[in-house]
Coordinates of C-alpha atoms and ligand atoms in Angstrom, one line a residue:
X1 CA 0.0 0.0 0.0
X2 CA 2.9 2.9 1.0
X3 CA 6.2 3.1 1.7
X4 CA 5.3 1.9 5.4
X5 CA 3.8 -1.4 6.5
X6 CA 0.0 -1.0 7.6
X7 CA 0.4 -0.1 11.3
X8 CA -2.3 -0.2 14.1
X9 CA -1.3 1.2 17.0
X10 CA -3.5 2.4 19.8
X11 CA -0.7 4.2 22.0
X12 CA 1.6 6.8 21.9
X13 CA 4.8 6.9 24.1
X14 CA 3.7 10.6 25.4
X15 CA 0.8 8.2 26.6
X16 CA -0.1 9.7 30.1
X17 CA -1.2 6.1 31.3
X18 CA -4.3 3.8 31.2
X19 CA -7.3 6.0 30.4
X20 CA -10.2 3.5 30.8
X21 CA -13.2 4.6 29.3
X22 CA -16.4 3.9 31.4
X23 CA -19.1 1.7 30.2
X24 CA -21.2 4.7 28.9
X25 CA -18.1 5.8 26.7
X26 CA -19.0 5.8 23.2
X27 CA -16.4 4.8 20.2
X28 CA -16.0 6.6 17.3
X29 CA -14.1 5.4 14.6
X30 CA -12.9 8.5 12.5
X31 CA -11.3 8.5 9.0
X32 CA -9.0 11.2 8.8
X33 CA -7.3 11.8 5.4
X34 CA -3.9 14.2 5.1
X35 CA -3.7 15.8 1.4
X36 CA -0.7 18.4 0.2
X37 CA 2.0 18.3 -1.9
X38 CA 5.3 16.4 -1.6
X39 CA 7.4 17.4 1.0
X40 CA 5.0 19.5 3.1
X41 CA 5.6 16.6 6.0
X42 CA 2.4 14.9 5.8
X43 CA 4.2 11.9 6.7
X44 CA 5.8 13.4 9.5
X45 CA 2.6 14.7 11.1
X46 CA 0.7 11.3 11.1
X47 CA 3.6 9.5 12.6
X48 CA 4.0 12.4 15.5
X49 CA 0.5 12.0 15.9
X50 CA 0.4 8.4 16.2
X51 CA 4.0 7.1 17.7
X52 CA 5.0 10.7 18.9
X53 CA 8.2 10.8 16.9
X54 CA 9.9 12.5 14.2
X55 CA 12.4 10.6 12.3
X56 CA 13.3 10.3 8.3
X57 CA 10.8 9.8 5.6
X58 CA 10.9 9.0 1.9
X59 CA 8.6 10.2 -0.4
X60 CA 4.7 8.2 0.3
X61 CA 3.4 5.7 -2.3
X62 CA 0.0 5.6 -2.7
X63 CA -1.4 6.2 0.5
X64 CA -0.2 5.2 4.1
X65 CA -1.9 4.1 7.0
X66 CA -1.6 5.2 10.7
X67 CA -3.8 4.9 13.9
X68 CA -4.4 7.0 16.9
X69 CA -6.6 6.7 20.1
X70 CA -8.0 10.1 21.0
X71 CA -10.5 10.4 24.7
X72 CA -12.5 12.8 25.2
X73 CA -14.3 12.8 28.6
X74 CA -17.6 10.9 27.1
X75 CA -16.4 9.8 23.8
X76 CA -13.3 7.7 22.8
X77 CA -12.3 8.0 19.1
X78 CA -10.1 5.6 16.6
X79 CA -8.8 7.8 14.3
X80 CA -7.8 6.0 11.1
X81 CA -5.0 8.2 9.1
X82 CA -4.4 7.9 5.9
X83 CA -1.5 9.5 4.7
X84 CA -1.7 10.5 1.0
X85 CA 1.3 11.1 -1.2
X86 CA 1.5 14.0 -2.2
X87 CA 3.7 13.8 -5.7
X88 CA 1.6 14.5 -8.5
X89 CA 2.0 11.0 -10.4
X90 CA -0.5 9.7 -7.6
X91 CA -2.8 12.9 -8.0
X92 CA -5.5 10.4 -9.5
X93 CA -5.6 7.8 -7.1
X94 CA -6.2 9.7 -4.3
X95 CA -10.1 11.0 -4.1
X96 CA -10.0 6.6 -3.5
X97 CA -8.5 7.5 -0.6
X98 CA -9.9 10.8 0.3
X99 CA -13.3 9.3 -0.3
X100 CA -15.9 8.6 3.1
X101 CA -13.3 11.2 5.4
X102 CA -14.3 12.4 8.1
X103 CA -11.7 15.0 9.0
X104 CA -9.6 16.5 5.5
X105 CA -6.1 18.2 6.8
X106 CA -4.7 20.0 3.8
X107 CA -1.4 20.3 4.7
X108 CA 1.0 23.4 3.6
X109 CA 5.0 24.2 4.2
X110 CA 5.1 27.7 5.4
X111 CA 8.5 27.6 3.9
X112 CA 7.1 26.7 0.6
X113 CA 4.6 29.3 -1.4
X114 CA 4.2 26.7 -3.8
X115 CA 2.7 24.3 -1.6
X116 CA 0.4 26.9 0.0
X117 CA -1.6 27.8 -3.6
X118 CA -1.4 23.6 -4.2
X119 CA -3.9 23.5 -0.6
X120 CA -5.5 25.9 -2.7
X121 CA -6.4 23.6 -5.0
X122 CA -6.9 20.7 -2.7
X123 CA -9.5 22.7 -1.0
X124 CA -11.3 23.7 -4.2
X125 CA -11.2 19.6 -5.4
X126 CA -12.4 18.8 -1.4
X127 CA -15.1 21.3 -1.3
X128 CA -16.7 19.5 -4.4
X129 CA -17.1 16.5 -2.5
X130 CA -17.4 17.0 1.0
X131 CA -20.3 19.4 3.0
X132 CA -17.9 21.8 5.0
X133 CA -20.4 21.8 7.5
X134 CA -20.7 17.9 8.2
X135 CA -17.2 17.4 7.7
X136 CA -14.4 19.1 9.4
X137 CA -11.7 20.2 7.2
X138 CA -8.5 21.6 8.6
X139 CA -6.2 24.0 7.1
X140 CA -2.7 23.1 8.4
X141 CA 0.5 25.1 8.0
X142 CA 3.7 22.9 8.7
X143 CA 7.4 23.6 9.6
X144 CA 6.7 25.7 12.0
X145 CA 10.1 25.5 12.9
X146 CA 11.5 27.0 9.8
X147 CA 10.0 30.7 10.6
X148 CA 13.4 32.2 9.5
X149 CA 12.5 30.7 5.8
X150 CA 8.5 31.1 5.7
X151 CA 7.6 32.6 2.3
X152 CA 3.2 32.6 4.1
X153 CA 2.5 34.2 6.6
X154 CA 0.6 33.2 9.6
X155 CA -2.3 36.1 8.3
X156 CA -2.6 34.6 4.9
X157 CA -3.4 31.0 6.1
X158 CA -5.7 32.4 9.0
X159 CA -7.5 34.2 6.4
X160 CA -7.5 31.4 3.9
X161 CA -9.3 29.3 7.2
X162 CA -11.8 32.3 7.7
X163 CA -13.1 32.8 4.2
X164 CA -13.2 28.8 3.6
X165 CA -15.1 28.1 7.1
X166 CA -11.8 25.8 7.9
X167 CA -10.0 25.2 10.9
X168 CA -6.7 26.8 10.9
X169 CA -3.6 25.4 12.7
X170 CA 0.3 26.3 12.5
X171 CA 2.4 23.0 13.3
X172 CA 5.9 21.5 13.6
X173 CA 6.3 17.6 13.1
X174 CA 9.7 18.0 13.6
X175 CA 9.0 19.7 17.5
X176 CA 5.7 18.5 17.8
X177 CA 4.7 21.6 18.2
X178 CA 0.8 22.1 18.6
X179 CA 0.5 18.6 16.7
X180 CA -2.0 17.7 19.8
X181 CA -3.2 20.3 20.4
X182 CA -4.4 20.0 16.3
X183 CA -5.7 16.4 16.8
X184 CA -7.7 17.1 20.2
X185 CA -9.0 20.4 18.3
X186 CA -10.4 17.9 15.4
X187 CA -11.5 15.3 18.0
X188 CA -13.8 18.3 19.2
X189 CA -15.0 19.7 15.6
X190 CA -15.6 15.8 14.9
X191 CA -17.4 15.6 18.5
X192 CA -19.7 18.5 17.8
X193 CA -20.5 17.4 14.3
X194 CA -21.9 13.8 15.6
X195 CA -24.0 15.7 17.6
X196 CA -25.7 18.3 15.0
X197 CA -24.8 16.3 12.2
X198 CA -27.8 13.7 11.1
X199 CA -27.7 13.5 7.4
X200 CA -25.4 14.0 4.3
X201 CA -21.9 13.0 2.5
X202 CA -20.8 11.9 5.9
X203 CA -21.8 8.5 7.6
X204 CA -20.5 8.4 11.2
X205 CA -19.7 5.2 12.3
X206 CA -20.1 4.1 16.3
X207 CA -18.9 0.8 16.9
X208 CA -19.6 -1.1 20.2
X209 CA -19.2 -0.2 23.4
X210 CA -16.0 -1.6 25.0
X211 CA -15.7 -4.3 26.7
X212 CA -14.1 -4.0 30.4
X213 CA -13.2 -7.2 31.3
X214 CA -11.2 -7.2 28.2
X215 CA -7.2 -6.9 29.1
X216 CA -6.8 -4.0 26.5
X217 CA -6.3 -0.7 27.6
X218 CA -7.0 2.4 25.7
X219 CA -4.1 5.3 25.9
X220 CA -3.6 8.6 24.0
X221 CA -1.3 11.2 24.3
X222 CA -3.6 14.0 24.5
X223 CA -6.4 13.4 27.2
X224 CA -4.2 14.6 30.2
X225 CA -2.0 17.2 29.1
X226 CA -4.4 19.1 27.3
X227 CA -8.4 17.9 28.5
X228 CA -10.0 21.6 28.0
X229 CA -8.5 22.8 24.7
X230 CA -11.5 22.9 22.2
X231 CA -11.8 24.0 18.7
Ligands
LIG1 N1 12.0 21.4 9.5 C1 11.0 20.6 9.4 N2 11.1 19.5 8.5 C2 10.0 18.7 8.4 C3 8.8 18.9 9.1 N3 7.9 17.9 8.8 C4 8.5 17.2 7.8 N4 9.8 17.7 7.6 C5 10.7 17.2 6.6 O1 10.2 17.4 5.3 C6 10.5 16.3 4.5 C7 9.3 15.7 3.9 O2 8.5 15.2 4.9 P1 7.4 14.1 4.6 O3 6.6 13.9 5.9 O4 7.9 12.9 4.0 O5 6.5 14.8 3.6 P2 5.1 14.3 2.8 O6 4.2 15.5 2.7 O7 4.6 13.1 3.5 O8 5.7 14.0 1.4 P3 5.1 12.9 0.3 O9 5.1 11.6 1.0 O10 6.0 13.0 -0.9 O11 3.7 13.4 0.0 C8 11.3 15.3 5.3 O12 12.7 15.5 5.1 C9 10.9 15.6 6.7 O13 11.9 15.3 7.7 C10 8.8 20.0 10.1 O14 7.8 20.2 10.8 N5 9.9 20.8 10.2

């Protein structure tokens, strides 16, 4: 499928500990897709997300596939990356990957102006399929860390997020700068659509209620070290 083997992994190693949902938690499994050109670190953000690292990456082929274990106090959800590649040769294949997301990040390299009008693009091609309202797309601007380079500015892709109806965040894979704080702010938007959301593009899918006396333990970086940040 990608350059990476299929990985399901329901920890992180900033893990806080055991976070045992009760038997009223509900499960959410979530689909989260990552679109942008090559090189923005699209790659880099799903594995800081989902093993809380930052290490080298060769270009993705095809599509890639991560997971992550998000809590929020009455709801636990399984977000299922996938990791798109972002060189054009693969443009084509990937609305079959794109297709049935529930959260969209169009990723960016604030380093790279090129890569900013590209999420220009991918939002245009999104926005045919997808009802903004029912399904939370996210405008992300990587590399943080390379401030001394950035060619856009933090105004320009806030203002891009504004006029589009998107969420807007500035990350750093390479840090891990405001990665969680980007996945607990989706986890909410995704939250708040399964609530007001009853019809459209988007099926949500609950799955069962977990089992206690199972051994398996549920853990996630974010639920401790940041349990009030909302979208
Ligand atoms: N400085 C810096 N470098 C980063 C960051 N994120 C990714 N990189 C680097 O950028 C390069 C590309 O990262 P990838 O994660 O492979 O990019 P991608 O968007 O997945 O690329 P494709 O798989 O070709 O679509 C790698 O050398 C990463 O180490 C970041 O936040 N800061």
């Amino acid at each position: 499928m990608g350059k990476r083997t299929q990985r399901r992994e329901s920890t992180g190693p900033r893990s806080p500990g055991p976070t045992t949902p009760t038997r009223d938690t509900r499960i959410i499994r979530v689909k989260l897709v990552l679109l942008g050109s090559s090189g923005v670190g699209k790659s880099s953000l799903a594995i800081r997300f989902s093993k809380d690292e930052f290490k080298g990456t060769l270009p993705t082929v095809g599509c890639a596939y991560f997971t992550q274990v998000v809590c929020l106090s009455d709801v636990t959800f399984h977000f299922e990356i996938w990791d798109t590649a972002g060189q054009e040769k693969y443009h084509s294949v990937t609305p079959l990957y794109y297709r049935g997301a529930h959260a969209a990040l169009v990723v960016y390299d604030i380093s790279k102006r090129e890569s900013f009008i590209r999420a220009q693009m991918w939002l245009r091609e999104l926005e045919k399929h997808y009802i903004p309202a029912s399904t939370v797309m996210v405008l992300v601007g990587n590399k943080g860390d390379l401030s001394d380079l950035r060619q856009v500015t933090l105004q320009e892709g806030h203002s891009l997020a504004v006029d589009r109806g998107l969420l807007f965040m500035e990350t750093s894979a390479k840090s891990g700068n405001q990665v969680s704080e980007l996945m607990l702010a989706i986890a909410h938007r995704v939250k708040r659509c399964t609530s007001e959301h009853q019809s459209g593009l988007t099926e949500w899918q609950e799955t069962e209620l977990v089992n206690l006396r199972r051994s398996e333990t549920l853990q996630h970086p974010l639920a401790s070290c940041c349990p009030s940040i909302g979208p």
